[in-house]
């Protein structure tokens, strides 16, 4: 496919945007970052202009030519179908199922519970104090990571990465979720396979360049 | 592929299991239902035996021969790759992206926030009263459905179903979510495209046979 312009609506600390940045880097696809500040002025994702881009008022959004795409995991599948090398999914259907299930364990059952809009809802509507909000985040990360650790540690397909020895969709989701876990001071010592894989990923330039603190909209340290 | 035995660990009212039942029916695949009662005895999904099947302690799980598969959307992708007819995804990558994004809007950003384990957590840990728990469910369904309605109503690819004129992965997720919305008395009058598509789906035997009340573990009316 012709290298039409790629624009990523992103926020440096959004873990869903981080997934897509990793995917774009793994495919060696250059892209333009369009920063959407999720906090400032009540959140730019809620502006009338951005609602036209995504009625869900969430990042990331990837624009490819005139096509506007939402949902990070669906975007990663698109990248993999459009630019097949290097693959983000293994060849066999049953292995692809495993990779997608690992990714969805994060993308469905950990991340959405701990997303900014949920924590804001607790604060503004239920007046849940900060320590309890933090405990909520830690709880769901621990629930999810305990299951993930079991699925990774006990499985013969696990290699250097979640599935075998090259990164997949599952690793694109895992690394941002571990970043989030650290932000909320989750004790990661119980998840040695997860942290081992995270380390292997971050040693690759594609993952390293996607780190939140390396984004153009990250605050200057 | 040889028709190895398919076993679905399911609960009649689980909307994630409902998705997979629709997919199996659309592919005309016979399967055995293994009921996992999510309420009785503190929840059979938390038993030691079931944790061996799924460390996430969630349904559905699909067993195909000796392969154990988790995560409903990843299971639907497996069904589609293993038994390609009739397809659950369109042919073009950009249309596949749209269908997956619609599915994930439900599977990531609506359903997990309203799942049983979350409502139990509010009840047991935060002592949130029932009316506020119901309002929570309604809030996230409304947020999600408002975005979905916009994505469906304004798009030229929307047909009888979410994408064109045959059911896809998106419809497999939509119908169970509308069922859930009704359970929690969400006003659906603002979502005419969603309810129109739901009606078209439920007119098909594959969807009708997957309804919660038609499952072997549903309570006798």
Tab-separated table of C-alpha atoms in Angstrom:
chain	number	residue	atom	x	y	z
A	1	UNK	CA	0.000	0.000	0.000
A	2	UNK	CA	1.202	3.507	-0.781
A	3	UNK	CA	2.660	5.289	2.221
A	4	UNK	CA	-0.217	7.714	2.690
A	5	UNK	CA	0.202	10.149	5.503
A	6	UNK	CA	-0.365	8.734	8.995
A	7	UNK	CA	-1.511	11.022	11.799
A	8	UNK	CA	-1.826	9.784	15.362
A	9	UNK	CA	-4.040	11.671	17.795
A	10	UNK	CA	-2.189	10.874	20.959
A	11	UNK	CA	-1.463	11.888	24.529
A	12	UNK	CA	1.972	11.132	25.906
A	13	UNK	CA	0.720	9.286	28.996
A	14	UNK	CA	-2.261	7.483	27.418
A	15	UNK	CA	-1.472	3.807	27.551
A	16	UNK	CA	-3.842	3.052	24.656
A	17	UNK	CA	-1.990	5.570	22.465
A	18	UNK	CA	1.302	4.053	23.649
A	19	UNK	CA	0.177	0.669	22.217
A	20	UNK	CA	-0.339	2.181	18.773
A	21	UNK	CA	2.973	4.074	18.891
A	22	UNK	CA	4.732	0.749	19.504
A	23	UNK	CA	2.889	-0.858	16.584
A	24	UNK	CA	3.740	1.988	14.217
A	25	UNK	CA	7.401	1.816	15.269
A	26	UNK	CA	7.547	-1.989	14.902
A	27	UNK	CA	6.285	-1.549	11.329
A	28	UNK	CA	8.826	1.292	10.763
A	29	UNK	CA	5.996	3.609	9.733
A	30	UNK	CA	6.669	7.339	10.077
A	31	UNK	CA	3.739	9.282	11.509
A	32	UNK	CA	2.756	12.727	12.663
A	33	UNK	CA	1.742	13.149	16.309
A	34	UNK	CA	-1.312	15.328	16.933
A	35	UNK	CA	-1.279	15.927	20.692
A	36	UNK	CA	-4.650	15.878	22.482
A	37	UNK	CA	-4.182	17.096	26.034
A	38	UNK	CA	-6.485	14.994	28.197
A	39	UNK	CA	-6.323	17.267	31.263
A	40	UNK	CA	-5.841	20.876	30.183
A	41	UNK	CA	-8.963	23.055	29.743
A	42	UNK	CA	-11.189	20.249	30.943
A	43	UNK	CA	-9.737	17.839	28.394
A	44	UNK	CA	-9.235	18.581	24.687
A	45	UNK	CA	-10.804	15.207	23.882
A	46	UNK	CA	-14.148	16.723	24.871
A	47	UNK	CA	-13.882	19.643	22.428
A	48	UNK	CA	-16.417	19.932	19.600
A	49	UNK	CA	-13.580	19.596	17.082
A	50	UNK	CA	-12.282	16.354	18.563
A	51	UNK	CA	-15.762	14.859	18.918
A	52	UNK	CA	-15.914	15.028	15.121
A	53	UNK	CA	-12.771	12.906	15.023
A	54	UNK	CA	-13.935	10.468	17.696
A	55	UNK	CA	-17.454	10.514	19.169
A	56	UNK	CA	-16.050	8.400	22.012
A	57	UNK	CA	-13.893	11.372	23.090
A	58	UNK	CA	-10.918	9.084	23.617
A	59	UNK	CA	-7.430	8.761	22.183
A	60	UNK	CA	-5.836	7.239	20.197
A	61	UNK	CA	-7.224	7.880	16.757
A	62	UNK	CA	-5.174	7.024	13.688
A	63	UNK	CA	-5.845	8.826	10.440
A	64	UNK	CA	-4.523	7.107	7.321
A	65	UNK	CA	-5.187	9.185	4.224
A	66	UNK	CA	-8.866	10.102	4.603
A	67	UNK	CA	-9.652	7.139	6.873
A	68	UNK	CA	-10.225	7.841	10.553
A	69	UNK	CA	-9.714	4.832	12.844
A	70	UNK	CA	-10.562	4.358	16.505
A	71	UNK	CA	-9.821	1.725	19.154
A	72	UNK	CA	-6.173	0.899	19.720
A	73	UNK	CA	-6.340	-2.877	19.279
A	74	UNK	CA	-8.430	-2.579	16.109
A	75	UNK	CA	-5.847	-0.076	14.836
A	76	UNK	CA	-3.014	-2.539	15.552
A	77	UNK	CA	-4.882	-5.246	13.608
A	78	UNK	CA	-5.216	-2.773	10.719
A	79	UNK	CA	-1.501	-2.021	10.782
A	80	UNK	CA	-0.755	-5.742	10.698
A	81	UNK	CA	-3.110	-6.418	7.802
A	82	UNK	CA	-1.930	-3.411	5.808
A	83	UNK	CA	1.816	-3.748	6.423
A	84	UNK	CA	2.345	-7.448	7.168
A	85	UNK	CA	6.073	-7.291	7.997
A	86	UNK	CA	7.157	-7.845	10.682
A	87	UNK	CA	3.984	-9.651	11.793
A	88	UNK	CA	2.263	-8.689	15.052
A	89	UNK	CA	0.416	-12.016	15.132
A	90	UNK	CA	1.724	-15.581	14.729
A	91	UNK	CA	0.654	-17.744	11.793
A	92	UNK	CA	-1.534	-20.464	13.348
A	93	UNK	CA	-5.122	-19.644	14.323
A	94	UNK	CA	-4.743	-21.131	17.789
A	95	UNK	CA	-1.615	-19.097	18.497
A	96	UNK	CA	-3.284	-15.968	17.152
A	97	UNK	CA	-6.153	-16.659	19.534
A	98	UNK	CA	-3.746	-16.812	22.456
A	99	UNK	CA	-2.048	-13.544	21.518
A	100	UNK	CA	-5.370	-11.760	21.092
A	101	UNK	CA	-6.630	-13.167	24.393
A	102	UNK	CA	-3.535	-11.875	26.212
A	103	UNK	CA	-3.993	-8.477	24.562
A	104	UNK	CA	-7.690	-8.373	25.436
A	105	UNK	CA	-7.075	-9.382	29.024
A	106	UNK	CA	-5.319	-6.022	29.246
A	107	UNK	CA	-7.354	-3.986	26.762
A	108	UNK	CA	-10.762	-5.168	28.031
A	109	UNK	CA	-10.321	-6.247	31.626
A	110	UNK	CA	-7.589	-4.066	33.131
A	111	UNK	CA	-7.145	-0.791	31.314
A	112	UNK	CA	-10.768	0.453	30.877
A	113	UNK	CA	-11.448	0.106	34.596
A	114	UNK	CA	-8.531	2.379	35.401
A	115	UNK	CA	-8.872	4.904	32.642
A	116	UNK	CA	-8.874	8.648	33.317
A	117	UNK	CA	-12.613	9.056	32.695
A	118	UNK	CA	-13.437	6.409	35.314
A	119	UNK	CA	-11.186	7.955	37.955
A	120	UNK	CA	-12.664	11.373	37.175
A	121	UNK	CA	-16.150	9.901	37.577
A	122	UNK	CA	-15.260	8.549	41.032
A	123	UNK	CA	-13.823	11.911	42.026
A	124	UNK	CA	-16.554	14.167	40.654
A	125	UNK	CA	-19.691	12.057	41.082
A	126	UNK	CA	-18.927	9.801	44.024
A	127	UNK	CA	-16.315	11.942	45.802
A	128	UNK	CA	-14.076	8.922	46.305
A	129	UNK	CA	-10.845	10.107	47.971
A	130	UNK	CA	-7.534	9.760	46.125
A	131	UNK	CA	-6.165	6.859	48.241
A	132	UNK	CA	-9.264	4.768	47.514
A	133	UNK	CA	-9.083	5.623	43.822
A	134	UNK	CA	-5.458	4.494	43.815
A	135	UNK	CA	-6.415	1.287	45.631
A	136	UNK	CA	-9.068	0.669	42.967
A	137	UNK	CA	-6.457	0.943	40.201
A	138	UNK	CA	-4.055	-1.314	42.077
A	139	UNK	CA	-6.789	-3.902	42.670
A	140	UNK	CA	-7.660	-4.348	38.988
A	141	UNK	CA	-4.045	-4.343	37.864
A	142	UNK	CA	-3.284	-7.034	40.441
A	143	UNK	CA	-6.323	-9.112	39.421
A	144	UNK	CA	-5.357	-8.887	35.776
A	145	UNK	CA	-1.624	-9.363	36.236
A	146	UNK	CA	-2.133	-12.412	38.463
A	147	UNK	CA	-4.099	-14.057	35.640
A	148	UNK	CA	-1.671	-12.871	32.961
A	149	UNK	CA	1.334	-14.095	34.913
A	150	UNK	CA	-0.308	-17.537	35.147
A	151	UNK	CA	-1.129	-17.553	31.432
A	152	UNK	CA	2.420	-16.553	30.532
A	153	UNK	CA	4.485	-18.512	33.060
A	154	UNK	CA	2.730	-21.824	32.490
A	155	UNK	CA	2.596	-21.814	28.719
A	156	UNK	CA	5.095	-23.451	26.368
A	157	UNK	CA	4.553	-20.740	23.718
A	158	UNK	CA	5.911	-17.987	25.933
A	159	UNK	CA	9.406	-17.045	24.818
A	160	UNK	CA	11.451	-13.885	25.035
A	161	UNK	CA	8.141	-12.160	24.424
A	162	UNK	CA	4.525	-13.063	25.249
A	163	UNK	CA	4.390	-15.453	22.281
A	164	UNK	CA	7.669	-16.785	20.975
A	165	UNK	CA	10.713	-14.701	20.229
A	166	UNK	CA	9.366	-11.714	18.386
A	167	UNK	CA	6.986	-9.055	19.689
A	168	UNK	CA	3.259	-9.322	19.039
A	169	UNK	CA	0.023	-7.484	19.703
A	170	UNK	CA	0.182	-8.838	23.250
A	171	UNK	CA	3.505	-7.118	23.957
A	172	UNK	CA	2.160	-3.872	22.441
A	173	UNK	CA	-0.508	-3.962	25.180
A	174	UNK	CA	1.630	-5.358	27.999
A	175	UNK	CA	4.359	-2.720	28.117
A	176	UNK	CA	1.997	0.295	28.443
A	177	UNK	CA	0.029	-1.534	31.139
A	178	UNK	CA	3.207	-2.156	33.150
A	179	UNK	CA	4.046	1.542	32.777
A	180	UNK	CA	0.600	2.338	34.212
A	181	UNK	CA	1.108	-0.133	37.037
A	182	UNK	CA	4.328	1.623	38.041
A	183	UNK	CA	2.573	5.007	37.970
A	184	UNK	CA	0.151	3.669	40.551
A	185	UNK	CA	2.906	2.014	42.622
A	186	UNK	CA	1.719	-1.562	42.072
A	187	UNK	CA	4.121	-4.097	43.602
A	188	UNK	CA	5.390	-5.949	40.543
A	189	UNK	CA	7.529	-8.487	42.398
A	190	UNK	CA	4.802	-11.143	42.064
A	191	UNK	CA	4.899	-10.965	38.270
A	192	UNK	CA	8.410	-12.034	37.233
A	193	UNK	CA	7.415	-13.210	33.756
A	194	UNK	CA	5.591	-9.959	33.006
A	195	UNK	CA	8.527	-7.809	34.101
A	196	UNK	CA	11.027	-10.032	32.277
A	197	UNK	CA	9.065	-9.586	29.035
A	198	UNK	CA	8.692	-5.852	29.627
A	199	UNK	CA	12.472	-5.541	29.941
A	200	UNK	CA	13.049	-7.488	26.710
A	201	UNK	CA	10.574	-5.245	24.903
A	202	UNK	CA	12.022	-1.968	26.127
A	203	UNK	CA	15.459	-3.056	24.905
A	204	UNK	CA	14.070	-2.769	21.365
A	205	UNK	CA	14.198	0.682	19.732
A	206	UNK	CA	10.540	0.419	18.616
A	207	UNK	CA	9.356	0.154	22.221
A	208	UNK	CA	11.906	2.580	23.606
A	209	UNK	CA	10.945	5.358	21.164
A	210	UNK	CA	7.269	4.918	22.087
A	211	UNK	CA	7.829	5.603	25.805
A	212	UNK	CA	5.612	8.365	27.202
A	213	UNK	CA	8.508	10.564	28.279
A	214	UNK	CA	9.948	10.543	24.749
A	215	UNK	CA	6.822	11.979	23.108
A	216	UNK	CA	6.724	15.517	21.691
A	217	UNK	CA	3.898	16.476	24.067
A	218	UNK	CA	5.576	15.121	27.212
A	219	UNK	CA	6.380	17.795	29.783
A	220	UNK	CA	10.010	18.854	29.847
A	221	UNK	CA	11.696	17.093	32.754
B	1	UNK	CA	-10.602	-28.430	10.031
B	2	UNK	CA	-12.009	-31.599	11.548
B	3	UNK	CA	-15.075	-30.979	13.672
B	4	UNK	CA	-13.379	-31.627	16.992
B	5	UNK	CA	-15.598	-31.334	19.991
B	6	UNK	CA	-16.447	-27.777	21.058
B	7	UNK	CA	-17.314	-27.052	24.694
B	8	UNK	CA	-18.438	-23.623	25.809
B	9	UNK	CA	-18.112	-22.668	29.466
B	10	UNK	CA	-21.008	-20.284	29.692
B	11	UNK	CA	-23.544	-18.578	31.935
B	12	UNK	CA	-26.946	-17.864	30.478
B	13	UNK	CA	-26.931	-14.159	31.374
B	14	UNK	CA	-23.240	-13.417	30.677
B	15	UNK	CA	-23.171	-11.022	27.761
B	16	UNK	CA	-19.621	-12.060	26.832
B	17	UNK	CA	-20.720	-15.711	26.604
B	18	UNK	CA	-23.753	-14.583	24.592
B	19	UNK	CA	-21.369	-13.098	21.968
B	20	UNK	CA	-19.645	-16.443	21.494
B	21	UNK	CA	-22.944	-18.346	21.331
B	22	UNK	CA	-24.004	-16.082	18.456
B	23	UNK	CA	-20.696	-16.692	16.665
B	24	UNK	CA	-20.940	-20.462	17.052
B	25	UNK	CA	-24.510	-20.393	15.744
B	26	UNK	CA	-23.631	-18.155	12.783
B	27	UNK	CA	-20.962	-20.722	11.827
B	28	UNK	CA	-23.481	-23.574	12.360
B	29	UNK	CA	-21.093	-25.231	14.806
B	30	UNK	CA	-22.654	-27.619	17.322
B	31	UNK	CA	-21.265	-27.250	20.833
B	32	UNK	CA	-21.725	-28.509	24.341
B	33	UNK	CA	-22.677	-25.979	27.013
B	34	UNK	CA	-20.834	-26.320	30.338
B	35	UNK	CA	-22.760	-24.060	32.719
B	36	UNK	CA	-20.722	-22.003	35.195
B	37	UNK	CA	-23.070	-20.396	37.700
B	38	UNK	CA	-21.675	-16.928	38.418
B	39	UNK	CA	-23.756	-16.317	41.549
B	40	UNK	CA	-24.457	-19.605	43.341
B	41	UNK	CA	-22.061	-20.680	46.123
B	42	UNK	CA	-20.109	-17.460	45.811
B	43	UNK	CA	-19.618	-17.999	42.084
B	44	UNK	CA	-18.472	-21.228	40.438
B	45	UNK	CA	-15.993	-19.183	38.354
B	46	UNK	CA	-13.939	-18.769	41.534
B	47	UNK	CA	-13.655	-22.514	42.209
B	48	UNK	CA	-10.238	-24.156	42.124
B	49	UNK	CA	-11.400	-26.346	39.235
B	50	UNK	CA	-12.477	-23.422	37.097
B	51	UNK	CA	-9.343	-21.402	37.855
B	52	UNK	CA	-7.468	-24.177	36.074
B	53	UNK	CA	-9.638	-23.526	33.032
B	54	UNK	CA	-9.354	-19.744	33.242
B	55	UNK	CA	-7.052	-17.937	35.696
B	56	UNK	CA	-9.129	-14.812	35.022
B	57	UNK	CA	-12.134	-16.523	36.681
B	58	UNK	CA	-14.418	-15.264	33.920
B	59	UNK	CA	-16.659	-16.833	31.293
B	60	UNK	CA	-16.734	-17.576	28.431
B	61	UNK	CA	-14.072	-20.158	27.741
B	62	UNK	CA	-14.172	-22.238	24.571
B	63	UNK	CA	-12.476	-25.602	24.485
B	64	UNK	CA	-11.735	-26.957	21.006
B	65	UNK	CA	-10.188	-30.403	21.195
B	66	UNK	CA	-7.416	-29.923	23.774
B	67	UNK	CA	-7.172	-26.172	23.216
B	68	UNK	CA	-8.576	-23.879	25.906
B	69	UNK	CA	-9.416	-20.377	24.713
B	70	UNK	CA	-10.334	-17.256	26.677
B	71	UNK	CA	-11.632	-13.773	25.843
B	72	UNK	CA	-14.831	-13.629	23.823
B	73	UNK	CA	-13.644	-11.382	20.992
B	74	UNK	CA	-10.431	-13.377	20.541
B	75	UNK	CA	-12.597	-16.517	20.424
B	76	UNK	CA	-14.795	-14.990	17.718
B	77	UNK	CA	-11.691	-14.160	15.665
B	78	UNK	CA	-10.581	-17.792	16.069
B	79	UNK	CA	-13.946	-19.069	14.886
B	80	UNK	CA	-13.723	-16.813	11.859
B	81	UNK	CA	-10.203	-17.902	10.967
B	82	UNK	CA	-10.926	-21.590	11.511
B	83	UNK	CA	-14.344	-21.741	9.838
B	84	UNK	CA	-14.320	-18.866	7.340
B	85	UNK	CA	-17.926	-19.220	6.122
B	86	UNK	CA	-19.991	-17.186	6.607
B	87	UNK	CA	-17.428	-14.478	7.391
B	88	UNK	CA	-17.716	-12.410	10.573
B	89	UNK	CA	-15.427	-9.728	9.139
B	90	UNK	CA	-15.558	-7.935	5.780
B	91	UNK	CA	-12.784	-8.350	3.210
B	92	UNK	CA	-11.062	-4.940	3.117
B	93	UNK	CA	-8.639	-4.005	5.916
B	94	UNK	CA	-10.256	-0.609	6.487
B	95	UNK	CA	-13.716	-2.168	6.814
B	96	UNK	CA	-12.347	-4.840	9.140
B	97	UNK	CA	-10.867	-2.049	11.232
B	98	UNK	CA	-14.287	-0.389	11.501
B	99	UNK	CA	-16.010	-3.617	12.543
B	100	UNK	CA	-13.369	-4.370	15.159
B	101	UNK	CA	-13.536	-0.808	16.467
B	102	UNK	CA	-17.311	-1.063	16.863
B	103	UNK	CA	-16.909	-4.402	18.641
B	104	UNK	CA	-14.180	-3.038	20.926
B	105	UNK	CA	-16.180	0.069	21.780
B	106	UNK	CA	-18.532	-2.410	23.457
B	107	UNK	CA	-16.074	-5.079	24.575
B	108	UNK	CA	-13.502	-2.653	26.000
B	109	UNK	CA	-15.323	0.548	26.902
B	110	UNK	CA	-18.849	-0.449	27.943
B	111	UNK	CA	-19.082	-4.020	29.122
B	112	UNK	CA	-16.073	-4.373	31.487
B	113	UNK	CA	-17.161	-1.339	33.501
B	114	UNK	CA	-20.543	-2.935	34.165
B	115	UNK	CA	-19.497	-6.513	34.673
B	116	UNK	CA	-20.647	-8.526	37.691
B	117	UNK	CA	-17.256	-8.415	39.419
B	118	UNK	CA	-17.193	-4.619	39.298
B	119	UNK	CA	-20.703	-4.255	40.702
B	120	UNK	CA	-19.824	-6.769	43.434
B	121	UNK	CA	-16.715	-4.747	44.246
B	122	UNK	CA	-18.803	-1.574	44.668
B	123	UNK	CA	-21.238	-3.429	46.894
B	124	UNK	CA	-18.749	-5.311	49.060
B	125	UNK	CA	-15.807	-2.912	49.260
B	126	UNK	CA	-17.329	0.533	48.858
B	127	UNK	CA	-20.893	-0.222	50.046
B	128	UNK	CA	-22.383	1.651	47.124
B	129	UNK	CA	-26.188	1.339	47.304
B	130	UNK	CA	-28.060	-0.479	44.533
B	131	UNK	CA	-29.585	2.665	42.930
B	132	UNK	CA	-26.142	4.221	42.514
B	133	UNK	CA	-24.750	1.000	41.111
B	134	UNK	CA	-27.591	0.957	38.586
B	135	UNK	CA	-26.923	4.600	37.717
B	136	UNK	CA	-23.266	3.696	37.142
B	137	UNK	CA	-24.262	0.980	34.658
B	138	UNK	CA	-26.684	3.289	32.895
B	139	UNK	CA	-24.072	6.036	32.659
B	140	UNK	CA	-21.496	3.911	30.831
B	141	UNK	CA	-24.044	2.315	28.539
B	142	UNK	CA	-25.313	5.777	27.605
B	143	UNK	CA	-21.785	7.098	27.045
B	144	UNK	CA	-20.941	4.145	24.842
B	145	UNK	CA	-24.231	3.971	22.981
B	146	UNK	CA	-24.174	7.707	22.217
B	147	UNK	CA	-20.807	7.236	20.510
B	148	UNK	CA	-21.873	3.998	18.809
B	149	UNK	CA	-25.091	5.532	17.523
B	150	UNK	CA	-23.048	8.375	15.977
B	151	UNK	CA	-20.571	5.910	14.436
B	152	UNK	CA	-23.415	3.821	12.985
B	153	UNK	CA	-25.940	6.478	11.938
B	154	UNK	CA	-23.440	8.669	10.109
B	155	UNK	CA	-21.530	6.008	8.213
B	156	UNK	CA	-22.194	4.860	4.646
B	157	UNK	CA	-21.087	1.270	5.445
B	158	UNK	CA	-23.905	0.727	7.926
B	159	UNK	CA	-26.556	-1.475	6.357
B	160	UNK	CA	-29.110	-3.879	7.742
B	161	UNK	CA	-26.369	-4.723	10.222
B	162	UNK	CA	-23.480	-2.738	11.719
B	163	UNK	CA	-21.435	-3.228	8.538
B	164	UNK	CA	-23.327	-3.999	5.358
B	165	UNK	CA	-26.041	-6.587	5.020
B	166	UNK	CA	-24.679	-9.606	6.833
B	167	UNK	CA	-23.854	-9.915	10.513
B	168	UNK	CA	-20.299	-9.364	11.740
B	169	UNK	CA	-18.260	-9.415	14.923
B	170	UNK	CA	-19.766	-6.021	15.743
B	171	UNK	CA	-23.308	-7.404	15.758
B	172	UNK	CA	-22.173	-10.348	17.920
B	173	UNK	CA	-21.174	-7.748	20.530
B	174	UNK	CA	-24.013	-5.285	20.000
B	175	UNK	CA	-26.982	-7.571	20.651
B	176	UNK	CA	-25.784	-8.816	24.080
B	177	UNK	CA	-24.974	-5.252	25.112
B	178	UNK	CA	-28.498	-4.101	24.217
B	179	UNK	CA	-29.841	-7.019	26.264
B	180	UNK	CA	-27.762	-5.767	29.203
B	181	UNK	CA	-28.983	-2.217	28.683
B	182	UNK	CA	-32.588	-3.393	28.929
B	183	UNK	CA	-31.799	-5.322	32.122
B	184	UNK	CA	-30.664	-2.053	33.656
B	185	UNK	CA	-33.622	-0.075	32.269
B	186	UNK	CA	-31.568	2.177	30.004
B	187	UNK	CA	-33.784	4.426	27.860
B	188	UNK	CA	-33.006	3.211	24.337
B	189	UNK	CA	-35.161	5.742	22.479
B	190	UNK	CA	-32.085	7.884	21.718
B	191	UNK	CA	-30.409	5.050	19.833
B	192	UNK	CA	-32.683	4.259	16.855
B	193	UNK	CA	-29.924	2.776	14.680
B	194	UNK	CA	-28.731	0.475	17.466
B	195	UNK	CA	-32.240	-0.825	18.188
B	196	UNK	CA	-33.016	-1.199	14.473
B	197	UNK	CA	-29.907	-3.366	14.025
B	198	UNK	CA	-30.695	-5.359	17.176
B	199	UNK	CA	-34.141	-6.176	15.772
B	200	UNK	CA	-32.684	-7.289	12.433
B	201	UNK	CA	-30.204	-9.536	14.247
B	202	UNK	CA	-32.737	-11.174	16.538
B	203	UNK	CA	-34.856	-12.066	13.510
B	204	UNK	CA	-32.059	-14.474	12.514
B	205	UNK	CA	-32.157	-17.972	14.062
B	206	UNK	CA	-28.442	-17.776	15.021
B	207	UNK	CA	-29.086	-14.784	17.256
B	208	UNK	CA	-32.450	-15.980	18.497
B	209	UNK	CA	-31.097	-19.351	19.673
B	210	UNK	CA	-28.296	-17.588	21.570
B	211	UNK	CA	-30.682	-15.523	23.727
B	212	UNK	CA	-30.067	-15.883	27.464
B	213	UNK	CA	-33.523	-17.241	28.221
B	214	UNK	CA	-33.068	-20.048	25.693
B	215	UNK	CA	-29.944	-21.479	27.330
B	216	UNK	CA	-29.976	-24.823	29.163
B	217	UNK	CA	-28.900	-23.150	32.420
B	218	UNK	CA	-31.516	-20.382	32.298
B	219	UNK	CA	-34.003	-20.524	35.167
B	220	UNK	CA	-37.376	-22.009	34.263
B	221	UNK	CA	-39.794	-19.126	33.709
